[in-house]
């Protein structure tokens, strides 16, 4: 964001208010939260990646030790305790190529099986399929791994790709999206790779020229009912005059068979900056994009949800919570709740002092879109790990960072990283938080569920 109004200065974060943990599931862990350390104990390198359903109501927590390239898997029982029958004392660990650039992405296959996608230090894309045992699935690729060289993609001019999104297609297909080349966010070419269910490369599409002449990246992909493939992300635009370079969201419609097509819908281009961090197909013909928006020069980063339909798009404003600052970093994720009528949005707050949650109704058209007032404080809230680690004083804050949002038997569950002691830089645990089912109940006049 090089010059003019788009070189925004962020306002200082407001003092932290008391978090609202009433939405947490009290039957899970400690007041809705569980801390998990790796088999090596607390380290400063541990960070959460995601969580996937396991057998018999369990969940498999996925983490990495970022600088040493170690994968950590932990299986949690429904009450949040470690499943001792999994690996060694509930954990499985083994080395992987050290993830580089954007955080790894996980895709759930069911019964504890999952795919992990990430960029290696050499800029290659690697897919790792993990079996229910926690070990690489030997039937997938070579020893459970598939490597993709971005330099070998048709039309490529770079050997480095930053992974921004991973989505399920049809029949087990994997849709990998991101940015090819570039020295900064949005400088490279938006890229999409389709991988068959068995790990073989199907095809790819690199965007350039026209709307994408100034660079960008793809953050989400999904199929519409007619078989078209919707891709969405950031397009770097010249706002003109003194505004400099700005980023805005885009959606492009591609032919689902051969990835041809150039029909593009572009968000506002001006002195504001949109930052797209992922999306989900909510139901056939409806996609939701999770975004941050720099609303004005000197303003703060605020949450937004863009709802895309075949014929229109609609931006839903999500409120900041009084007493807290802006959204932080690029950690943001959506989950589609049962029935495809609601979406939950989750992100870290600046200062790493809480996790922001909002729940949005997605109507049959834009008139039905909006915050679900039955959740939190009129649709949004902040939750935080209660209390402090032992030995901390009043000035110490149990720092926490959001990573991914998922579902645990239709209950929203988020994972992240939390300080293991008073000094956030010295040791970290993996964090799991589960939202209470009570927050999803709609009561009739007789108070029945």
Tab-separated table of C-alpha atoms in Angstrom:
chain	number	residue	atom	x	y	z
A	1	UNK	CA	0.000	0.000	0.000
A	2	UNK	CA	2.566	2.370	-1.245
A	3	UNK	CA	1.332	5.928	-1.383
A	4	UNK	CA	-1.402	8.471	-0.784
A	5	UNK	CA	-4.546	7.674	1.129
A	6	UNK	CA	-3.960	3.970	0.766
A	7	UNK	CA	-0.864	4.193	2.965
A	8	UNK	CA	-3.113	4.104	6.008
A	9	UNK	CA	-2.028	4.660	9.566
A	10	UNK	CA	-3.857	2.493	12.061
A	11	UNK	CA	-5.401	4.003	15.162
A	12	UNK	CA	-4.122	2.765	18.512
A	13	UNK	CA	-6.077	-0.108	20.010
A	14	UNK	CA	-8.595	0.763	22.679
A	15	UNK	CA	-8.087	-0.589	26.198
A	16	UNK	CA	-9.325	-4.134	26.495
A	17	UNK	CA	-12.752	-4.631	28.022
A	18	UNK	CA	-13.985	-7.726	29.808
A	19	UNK	CA	-14.433	-10.529	27.305
A	20	UNK	CA	-17.813	-12.197	26.966
A	21	UNK	CA	-17.208	-15.907	27.552
A	22	UNK	CA	-20.887	-16.696	28.085
A	23	UNK	CA	-21.053	-18.175	24.595
A	24	UNK	CA	-18.472	-20.848	25.434
A	25	UNK	CA	-19.404	-24.505	26.092
A	26	UNK	CA	-18.941	-25.040	29.845
A	27	UNK	CA	-18.871	-28.832	29.366
A	28	UNK	CA	-15.706	-28.609	27.295
A	29	UNK	CA	-12.313	-28.363	29.012
A	30	UNK	CA	-12.094	-25.421	31.384
A	31	UNK	CA	-15.071	-23.129	30.768
A	32	UNK	CA	-15.054	-23.950	27.060
A	33	UNK	CA	-11.270	-23.835	26.494
A	34	UNK	CA	-8.542	-26.483	26.245
A	35	UNK	CA	-4.779	-25.932	26.128
A	36	UNK	CA	-2.621	-28.560	24.415
A	37	UNK	CA	1.157	-28.565	24.381
A	38	UNK	CA	3.248	-30.581	21.979
A	39	UNK	CA	5.055	-33.786	22.905
A	40	UNK	CA	8.167	-31.618	23.301
A	41	UNK	CA	6.433	-29.468	25.919
A	42	UNK	CA	5.928	-25.726	25.649
A	43	UNK	CA	7.936	-24.103	22.868
A	44	UNK	CA	7.861	-20.641	21.308
A	45	UNK	CA	7.497	-22.196	17.840
A	46	UNK	CA	4.176	-23.994	18.319
A	47	UNK	CA	1.207	-22.664	16.363
A	48	UNK	CA	-2.215	-24.073	15.597
A	49	UNK	CA	-3.326	-24.816	12.040
A	50	UNK	CA	-6.805	-26.336	12.269
A	51	UNK	CA	-9.039	-29.083	13.607
A	52	UNK	CA	-10.923	-31.942	11.922
A	53	UNK	CA	-13.542	-34.510	13.018
A	54	UNK	CA	-12.181	-37.818	14.292
A	55	UNK	CA	-13.938	-41.111	15.105
A	56	UNK	CA	-16.626	-41.443	17.802
A	57	UNK	CA	-17.155	-37.723	18.294
A	58	UNK	CA	-13.467	-36.871	18.732
A	59	UNK	CA	-11.505	-34.111	16.968
A	60	UNK	CA	-7.946	-34.048	15.632
A	61	UNK	CA	-6.092	-30.834	16.424
A	62	UNK	CA	-3.411	-29.888	13.895
A	63	UNK	CA	-0.376	-27.763	14.761
A	64	UNK	CA	3.120	-27.093	13.495
A	65	UNK	CA	6.389	-26.147	15.120
A	66	UNK	CA	6.996	-23.427	12.579
A	67	UNK	CA	10.758	-23.038	12.608
A	68	UNK	CA	11.741	-26.688	12.952
A	69	UNK	CA	9.213	-28.194	10.549
A	70	UNK	CA	7.484	-30.568	12.974
A	71	UNK	CA	3.836	-31.525	12.590
A	72	UNK	CA	1.856	-32.032	15.804
A	73	UNK	CA	-1.455	-33.920	15.865
A	74	UNK	CA	-3.533	-34.348	19.028
A	75	UNK	CA	-6.839	-36.190	19.287
A	76	UNK	CA	-9.369	-34.744	21.728
A	77	UNK	CA	-12.350	-36.568	23.215
A	78	UNK	CA	-15.746	-34.794	23.380
A	79	UNK	CA	-14.947	-33.350	26.828
A	80	UNK	CA	-11.639	-31.916	25.602
A	81	UNK	CA	-9.321	-34.476	27.196
A	82	UNK	CA	-6.577	-36.154	25.153
A	83	UNK	CA	-7.408	-39.562	23.655
A	84	UNK	CA	-4.696	-41.815	25.123
A	85	UNK	CA	-5.283	-44.442	22.399
A	86	UNK	CA	-3.980	-42.045	19.735
A	87	UNK	CA	-0.240	-42.018	19.158
A	88	UNK	CA	1.736	-41.438	22.358
A	89	UNK	CA	-0.395	-39.963	25.133
A	90	UNK	CA	-2.844	-38.582	22.595
A	91	UNK	CA	-0.291	-37.016	20.251
A	92	UNK	CA	1.469	-37.883	16.997
A	93	UNK	CA	4.504	-35.938	15.750
A	94	UNK	CA	6.783	-36.198	12.724
A	95	UNK	CA	8.815	-33.816	10.529
A	96	UNK	CA	7.481	-32.049	7.448
A	97	UNK	CA	8.969	-29.438	5.132
A	98	UNK	CA	9.002	-26.197	7.118
A	99	UNK	CA	5.934	-24.228	5.977
A	100	UNK	CA	6.815	-20.857	4.451
A	101	UNK	CA	4.772	-17.725	3.820
A	102	UNK	CA	1.059	-17.882	4.642
A	103	UNK	CA	-0.084	-20.415	7.287
A	104	UNK	CA	-0.764	-24.021	6.190
A	105	UNK	CA	-4.353	-24.906	5.275
A	106	UNK	CA	-6.132	-28.072	6.349
A	107	UNK	CA	-9.052	-29.846	4.696
A	108	UNK	CA	-11.061	-32.461	6.588
A	109	UNK	CA	-11.868	-35.866	5.088
A	110	UNK	CA	-13.688	-37.379	8.090
A	111	UNK	CA	-12.840	-39.983	10.766
A	112	UNK	CA	-9.554	-38.271	11.584
A	113	UNK	CA	-8.286	-38.161	8.000
A	114	UNK	CA	-7.218	-34.811	6.596
A	115	UNK	CA	-5.177	-32.996	3.978
A	116	UNK	CA	-2.584	-30.366	4.872
A	117	UNK	CA	-1.494	-27.897	2.177
A	118	UNK	CA	1.396	-25.437	2.495
A	119	UNK	CA	4.196	-23.626	0.698
A	120	UNK	CA	7.671	-25.070	1.271
A	121	UNK	CA	10.744	-22.831	1.785
A	122	UNK	CA	11.583	-23.387	-1.900
A	123	UNK	CA	8.213	-21.962	-2.933
A	124	UNK	CA	6.737	-25.311	-3.975
A	125	UNK	CA	3.235	-26.388	-2.951
A	126	UNK	CA	3.061	-29.583	-0.914
A	127	UNK	CA	-0.028	-31.629	-0.091
A	128	UNK	CA	0.170	-34.095	2.795
A	129	UNK	CA	-2.653	-36.592	3.344
A	130	UNK	CA	-2.920	-37.889	6.891
A	131	UNK	CA	-4.614	-41.217	7.647
A	132	UNK	CA	-6.807	-41.935	10.677
A	133	UNK	CA	-3.723	-43.274	12.477
A	134	UNK	CA	-2.124	-39.837	12.265
A	135	UNK	CA	0.536	-41.073	9.850
A	136	UNK	CA	0.891	-40.108	6.151
A	137	UNK	CA	-1.496	-42.016	3.878
A	138	UNK	CA	0.739	-44.233	1.723
A	139	UNK	CA	-1.999	-44.568	-0.924
A	140	UNK	CA	-1.831	-40.841	-1.721
A	141	UNK	CA	0.935	-39.505	-3.958
A	142	UNK	CA	4.372	-40.656	-2.866
A	143	UNK	CA	4.325	-41.757	0.754
A	144	UNK	CA	1.322	-39.546	1.453
A	145	UNK	CA	2.823	-36.451	-0.155
A	146	UNK	CA	2.251	-34.614	-3.444
A	147	UNK	CA	4.563	-31.830	-4.594
A	148	UNK	CA	3.604	-29.173	-7.157
A	149	UNK	CA	6.252	-26.983	-8.797
A	150	UNK	CA	4.722	-23.580	-9.652
A	151	UNK	CA	7.412	-23.049	-12.318
A	152	UNK	CA	5.970	-26.002	-14.263
A	153	UNK	CA	2.447	-24.536	-14.516
A	154	UNK	CA	1.460	-23.391	-18.045
A	155	UNK	CA	2.255	-19.691	-18.456
A	156	UNK	CA	4.220	-19.501	-15.210
A	157	UNK	CA	7.004	-16.964	-14.786
A	158	UNK	CA	7.869	-17.858	-11.195
A	159	UNK	CA	8.925	-20.835	-9.137
A	160	UNK	CA	7.391	-19.516	-5.911
A	161	UNK	CA	3.719	-19.615	-4.938
A	162	UNK	CA	2.198	-18.379	-1.682
A	163	UNK	CA	-0.791	-20.521	-0.737
A	164	UNK	CA	-3.822	-18.455	0.337
A	165	UNK	CA	-6.690	-20.935	0.227
A	166	UNK	CA	-7.616	-24.621	0.002
A	167	UNK	CA	-11.154	-25.788	-0.743
A	168	UNK	CA	-12.955	-28.994	-1.622
A	169	UNK	CA	-14.274	-29.318	-5.146
A	170	UNK	CA	-16.444	-32.168	-6.421
A	171	UNK	CA	-15.644	-35.863	-6.107
A	172	UNK	CA	-12.766	-35.270	-3.707
A	173	UNK	CA	-11.052	-32.697	-5.919
A	174	UNK	CA	-8.817	-30.149	-4.147
A	175	UNK	CA	-8.812	-26.462	-5.142
A	176	UNK	CA	-5.583	-24.681	-4.193
A	177	UNK	CA	-5.430	-20.921	-4.585
A	178	UNK	CA	-2.957	-18.153	-3.945
A	179	UNK	CA	-0.378	-15.897	-5.518
A	180	UNK	CA	2.375	-16.757	-7.962
A	181	UNK	CA	5.553	-14.719	-7.559
A	182	UNK	CA	5.491	-11.146	-6.282
A	183	UNK	CA	7.513	-9.517	-3.550
A	184	UNK	CA	4.596	-8.287	-1.441
A	185	UNK	CA	0.923	-8.939	-0.777
A	186	UNK	CA	-1.008	-8.597	-4.012
A	187	UNK	CA	2.070	-7.966	-6.203
A	188	UNK	CA	2.033	-11.361	-7.909
A	189	UNK	CA	-0.378	-13.178	-10.218
A	190	UNK	CA	-3.551	-14.728	-8.885
A	191	UNK	CA	-3.292	-18.514	-9.255
A	192	UNK	CA	-5.633	-21.511	-9.057
A	193	UNK	CA	-4.572	-25.186	-9.123
A	194	UNK	CA	-6.976	-28.127	-9.325
A	195	UNK	CA	-5.774	-31.458	-7.926
A	196	UNK	CA	-7.634	-34.727	-8.469
A	197	UNK	CA	-8.743	-36.812	-5.484
A	198	UNK	CA	-5.789	-39.178	-5.961
A	199	UNK	CA	-3.264	-36.323	-5.859
A	200	UNK	CA	-2.584	-35.965	-9.586
A	201	UNK	CA	-2.559	-32.483	-11.089
A	202	UNK	CA	-5.716	-31.743	-13.091
A	203	UNK	CA	-5.097	-28.202	-14.416
A	204	UNK	CA	-4.406	-24.608	-13.405
A	205	UNK	CA	-5.279	-21.021	-14.253
A	206	UNK	CA	-3.088	-17.936	-13.802
A	207	UNK	CA	-4.788	-14.550	-13.996
A	208	UNK	CA	-3.177	-11.521	-15.601
A	209	UNK	CA	-4.157	-8.557	-17.726
A	210	UNK	CA	-7.355	-6.528	-17.534
A	211	UNK	CA	-8.739	-6.390	-14.017
A	212	UNK	CA	-5.718	-8.249	-12.656
A	213	UNK	CA	-3.045	-6.274	-14.535
A	214	UNK	CA	-1.608	-4.914	-11.283
A	215	UNK	CA	-1.520	-8.215	-9.405
A	216	UNK	CA	-3.550	-9.937	-6.715
A	217	UNK	CA	-4.352	-13.344	-5.326
A	218	UNK	CA	-7.148	-15.884	-5.087
A	219	UNK	CA	-8.336	-16.701	-1.551
A	220	UNK	CA	-11.366	-18.951	-2.158
A	221	UNK	CA	-12.904	-21.165	-4.836
A	222	UNK	CA	-16.115	-23.164	-5.157
A	223	UNK	CA	-18.560	-24.561	-7.693
A	224	UNK	CA	-21.925	-22.978	-8.469
A	225	UNK	CA	-25.007	-25.157	-9.227
A	226	UNK	CA	-24.540	-24.798	-13.002
A	227	UNK	CA	-20.990	-26.167	-12.784
A	228	UNK	CA	-19.246	-22.811	-13.083
A	229	UNK	CA	-16.277	-22.284	-10.783
A	230	UNK	CA	-16.315	-19.118	-8.692
A	231	UNK	CA	-12.962	-17.770	-7.595
A	232	UNK	CA	-12.593	-14.758	-5.306
A	233	UNK	CA	-9.816	-12.803	-3.677
A	234	UNK	CA	-7.862	-9.553	-3.920
A	235	UNK	CA	-7.167	-7.476	-7.008
A	236	UNK	CA	-4.517	-4.747	-6.747
A	237	UNK	CA	-5.847	-1.606	-8.395
A	238	UNK	CA	-4.610	1.842	-9.336
A	239	UNK	CA	-7.061	4.127	-7.512
A	240	UNK	CA	-5.911	7.113	-9.562
A	241	UNK	CA	-4.844	10.591	-8.557
A	242	UNK	CA	-3.161	10.759	-5.163
A	243	UNK	CA	-4.851	7.644	-3.840
A	244	UNK	CA	-2.041	5.343	-4.965
A	245	UNK	CA	-2.404	1.588	-5.088
A	246	UNK	CA	-5.405	0.018	-3.362
A	247	UNK	CA	-6.743	-3.500	-2.985
A	248	UNK	CA	-10.323	-4.526	-3.516
A	249	UNK	CA	-12.162	-7.829	-3.649
A	250	UNK	CA	-13.022	-9.586	-6.897
A	251	UNK	CA	-15.078	-12.540	-8.032
A	252	UNK	CA	-14.440	-14.228	-11.347
A	253	UNK	CA	-16.597	-16.873	-13.014
A	254	UNK	CA	-14.740	-19.665	-14.805
A	255	UNK	CA	-15.970	-22.591	-16.870
A	256	UNK	CA	-15.864	-25.576	-14.523
A	257	UNK	CA	-14.574	-27.865	-17.278
A	258	UNK	CA	-11.640	-25.939	-18.762
A	259	UNK	CA	-11.257	-22.885	-16.470
A	260	UNK	CA	-11.949	-20.502	-19.364
A	261	UNK	CA	-13.830	-17.270	-18.821
A	262	UNK	CA	-13.238	-13.675	-17.837
A	263	UNK	CA	-16.499	-12.437	-16.286
A	264	UNK	CA	-15.261	-10.386	-13.328
A	265	UNK	CA	-17.104	-8.562	-10.563
A	266	UNK	CA	-14.926	-6.005	-8.801
A	267	UNK	CA	-15.480	-4.375	-5.440
A	268	UNK	CA	-15.102	-0.633	-4.764
A	269	UNK	CA	-11.858	0.996	-5.878
A	270	UNK	CA	-10.905	4.086	-3.891
A	271	UNK	CA	-8.973	5.342	-0.897
A	272	UNK	CA	-10.063	2.371	1.182
A	273	UNK	CA	-8.417	-1.046	1.207
A	274	UNK	CA	-10.101	-4.439	1.374
A	275	UNK	CA	-8.190	-7.467	2.638
A	276	UNK	CA	-9.759	-10.831	1.756
A	277	UNK	CA	-8.705	-13.821	3.851
A	278	UNK	CA	-10.937	-16.631	2.641
A	279	UNK	CA	-14.424	-17.637	1.672
A	280	UNK	CA	-16.925	-20.459	1.670
A	281	UNK	CA	-19.753	-21.610	-0.562
A	282	UNK	CA	-22.623	-21.182	1.914
A	283	UNK	CA	-25.102	-23.136	-0.184
A	284	UNK	CA	-25.568	-23.664	-3.938
A	285	UNK	CA	-25.138	-20.310	-5.680
A	286	UNK	CA	-24.115	-18.315	-2.587
A	287	UNK	CA	-20.543	-17.546	-1.488
A	288	UNK	CA	-19.395	-15.598	1.584
A	289	UNK	CA	-16.035	-13.787	1.750
A	290	UNK	CA	-14.404	-12.948	5.069
A	291	UNK	CA	-12.713	-9.553	4.843
A	292	UNK	CA	-11.098	-6.684	6.695
A	293	UNK	CA	-11.640	-3.123	5.517
A	294	UNK	CA	-9.429	-0.100	6.111
A	295	UNK	CA	-12.383	2.276	6.090
A	296	UNK	CA	-10.541	5.601	5.867
A	297	UNK	CA	-7.143	7.243	6.075
A	298	UNK	CA	-5.922	6.892	9.647
A	299	UNK	CA	-8.833	4.562	10.384
A	300	UNK	CA	-8.896	1.123	11.916
A	301	UNK	CA	-9.205	-2.289	10.310
A	302	UNK	CA	-12.857	-3.361	10.637
A	303	UNK	CA	-14.623	-6.682	9.913
A	304	UNK	CA	-16.795	-7.199	6.856
A	305	UNK	CA	-18.650	-10.124	5.253
A	306	UNK	CA	-19.267	-10.003	1.503
A	307	UNK	CA	-22.132	-12.217	0.343
A	308	UNK	CA	-22.014	-13.105	-3.350
A	309	UNK	CA	-24.961	-14.476	-5.315
A	310	UNK	CA	-25.271	-15.294	-8.989
A	311	UNK	CA	-26.935	-11.939	-9.676
A	312	UNK	CA	-25.617	-9.578	-7.010
A	313	UNK	CA	-23.334	-9.006	-4.021
A	314	UNK	CA	-23.993	-7.518	-0.606
A	315	UNK	CA	-21.579	-6.248	2.043
A	316	UNK	CA	-22.581	-6.850	5.667
A	317	UNK	CA	-20.973	-4.525	8.197
A	318	UNK	CA	-19.830	-6.315	11.351
A	319	UNK	CA	-19.425	-4.175	14.477
A	320	UNK	CA	-16.291	-3.762	16.526
A	321	UNK	CA	-16.835	-4.433	20.231
A	322	UNK	CA	-16.583	-1.441	22.563
A	323	UNK	CA	-13.357	-1.498	24.563
A	324	UNK	CA	-11.385	-3.461	21.972
A	325	UNK	CA	-9.279	-2.386	19.045
A	326	UNK	CA	-9.269	-3.363	15.405
A	327	UNK	CA	-8.865	-6.674	13.623
A	328	UNK	CA	-5.319	-8.046	13.678
A	329	UNK	CA	-3.182	-9.547	10.951
A	330	UNK	CA	-4.525	-11.957	8.345
A	331	UNK	CA	-5.939	-14.623	10.660
A	332	UNK	CA	-9.602	-14.782	9.703
A	333	UNK	CA	-11.868	-17.674	8.884
A	334	UNK	CA	-15.513	-18.539	8.208
A	335	UNK	CA	-17.585	-21.592	8.922
A	336	UNK	CA	-20.952	-22.417	7.376
A	337	UNK	CA	-23.383	-23.574	10.031
A	338	UNK	CA	-25.846	-26.447	9.594
A	339	UNK	CA	-28.509	-25.726	7.002
A	340	UNK	CA	-26.471	-23.121	5.126
A	341	UNK	CA	-28.523	-20.236	6.503
A	342	UNK	CA	-25.874	-18.739	8.789
A	343	UNK	CA	-22.154	-18.055	8.702
A	344	UNK	CA	-19.824	-17.545	11.660
A	345	UNK	CA	-16.880	-15.175	11.262
A	346	UNK	CA	-13.831	-15.382	13.547
A	347	UNK	CA	-10.638	-13.325	13.749
A	348	UNK	CA	-7.925	-12.166	16.136
A	349	UNK	CA	-8.069	-8.689	17.621
A	350	UNK	CA	-5.139	-6.305	17.781
A	351	UNK	CA	-3.107	-6.721	20.930
A	352	UNK	CA	-3.849	-10.462	20.765
A	353	UNK	CA	-6.205	-9.971	23.706
A	354	UNK	CA	-9.200	-11.869	22.411
A	355	UNK	CA	-10.948	-13.632	19.553
A	356	UNK	CA	-13.706	-11.793	17.719
A	357	UNK	CA	-16.797	-13.780	16.707
A	358	UNK	CA	-19.832	-12.709	14.682
A	359	UNK	CA	-22.782	-14.703	13.371
A	360	UNK	CA	-24.569	-13.615	10.211
A	361	UNK	CA	-27.863	-14.700	8.699
A	362	UNK	CA	-27.662	-15.362	4.942
A	363	UNK	CA	-31.091	-14.889	3.408
A	364	UNK	CA	-32.619	-16.012	0.136
A	365	UNK	CA	-31.716	-12.520	-1.141
A	366	UNK	CA	-29.843	-9.548	0.265
A	367	UNK	CA	-32.852	-8.331	2.271
A	368	UNK	CA	-32.431	-11.360	4.550
A	369	UNK	CA	-28.724	-10.799	5.200
A	370	UNK	CA	-27.579	-9.354	8.510
A	371	UNK	CA	-26.262	-9.979	12.005
A	372	UNK	CA	-27.950	-12.732	14.009
A	373	UNK	CA	-29.005	-10.787	17.111
A	374	UNK	CA	-29.488	-14.016	19.097
A	375	UNK	CA	-25.718	-14.515	19.244
A	376	UNK	CA	-23.387	-12.707	21.657
A	377	UNK	CA	-24.106	-9.002	21.910
A	378	UNK	CA	-26.546	-8.416	19.071
A	379	UNK	CA	-24.631	-10.675	16.703
A	380	UNK	CA	-20.983	-10.266	17.704
A	381	UNK	CA	-18.775	-10.803	20.741
A	382	UNK	CA	-15.221	-11.286	21.985
A	383	UNK	CA	-14.012	-14.332	23.891
A	384	UNK	CA	-10.704	-14.762	25.688
A	385	UNK	CA	-8.864	-17.329	27.757
A	386	UNK	CA	-10.032	-16.758	31.327
A	387	UNK	CA	-7.456	-15.892	33.949
A	388	UNK	CA	-3.678	-15.836	33.658
A	389	UNK	CA	-0.997	-18.531	33.811
A	390	UNK	CA	0.324	-19.150	37.344
A	391	UNK	CA	2.851	-16.595	38.594
A	392	UNK	CA	1.771	-13.748	36.315
A	393	UNK	CA	1.083	-10.289	37.707
A	394	UNK	CA	-1.656	-7.846	36.763
A	395	UNK	CA	0.411	-6.337	33.947
A	396	UNK	CA	0.812	-9.666	32.143
A	397	UNK	CA	-1.765	-10.645	29.530
A	398	UNK	CA	-2.331	-14.261	28.404
A	399	UNK	CA	-1.804	-13.424	24.732
A	400	UNK	CA	-3.771	-15.451	22.193
A	401	UNK	CA	-3.966	-15.667	18.404
A	402	UNK	CA	-6.759	-17.122	16.295
A	403	UNK	CA	-5.945	-19.660	13.550
A	404	UNK	CA	-8.998	-21.517	12.187
A	405	UNK	CA	-12.694	-22.026	12.742
A	406	UNK	CA	-14.431	-25.364	12.197
A	407	UNK	CA	-17.395	-27.450	13.406
A	408	UNK	CA	-17.508	-30.099	16.124
A	409	UNK	CA	-20.735	-32.070	15.676
A	410	UNK	CA	-22.359	-28.850	14.356
A	411	UNK	CA	-20.914	-26.758	17.207
A	412	UNK	CA	-18.478	-24.022	16.124
A	413	UNK	CA	-14.978	-24.674	17.429
A	414	UNK	CA	-11.949	-22.431	16.974
A	415	UNK	CA	-8.255	-23.154	17.325
A	416	UNK	CA	-5.350	-20.830	17.916
A	417	UNK	CA	-2.226	-20.285	19.939
A	418	UNK	CA	-1.963	-18.985	23.498
A	419	UNK	CA	0.943	-17.974	25.726
A	420	UNK	CA	1.982	-20.798	28.041
A	421	UNK	CA	3.474	-18.419	30.598
A	422	UNK	CA	3.712	-14.714	31.373
A	423	UNK	CA	6.077	-13.973	28.489
A	424	UNK	CA	4.242	-14.608	25.233
A	425	UNK	CA	7.431	-14.932	23.172
A	426	UNK	CA	8.963	-17.684	25.293
A	427	UNK	CA	6.433	-20.522	25.203
A	428	UNK	CA	3.096	-21.246	23.551
A	429	UNK	CA	0.316	-23.809	23.781
A	430	UNK	CA	-2.240	-24.786	21.170
A	431	UNK	CA	-5.698	-23.473	22.066
A	432	UNK	CA	-9.121	-24.985	21.362
A	433	UNK	CA	-12.401	-23.256	22.194
A	434	UNK	CA	-15.903	-24.642	21.659
A	435	UNK	CA	-19.072	-22.561	21.361
A	436	UNK	CA	-22.117	-23.658	23.371
A	437	UNK	CA	-25.110	-25.209	21.641
A	438	UNK	CA	-27.325	-22.969	23.789
A	439	UNK	CA	-26.357	-20.022	21.591
A	440	UNK	CA	-27.969	-21.800	18.628
A	441	UNK	CA	-31.349	-22.461	20.220
A	442	UNK	CA	-34.420	-20.532	19.167
A	443	UNK	CA	-37.042	-20.651	21.882
A	444	UNK	CA	-40.763	-20.743	21.215
A	445	UNK	CA	-43.317	-18.969	23.393
A	446	UNK	CA	-43.520	-22.010	25.670
A	447	UNK	CA	-39.700	-21.988	26.050
A	448	UNK	CA	-39.357	-25.245	24.141
A	449	UNK	CA	-36.175	-25.741	22.122
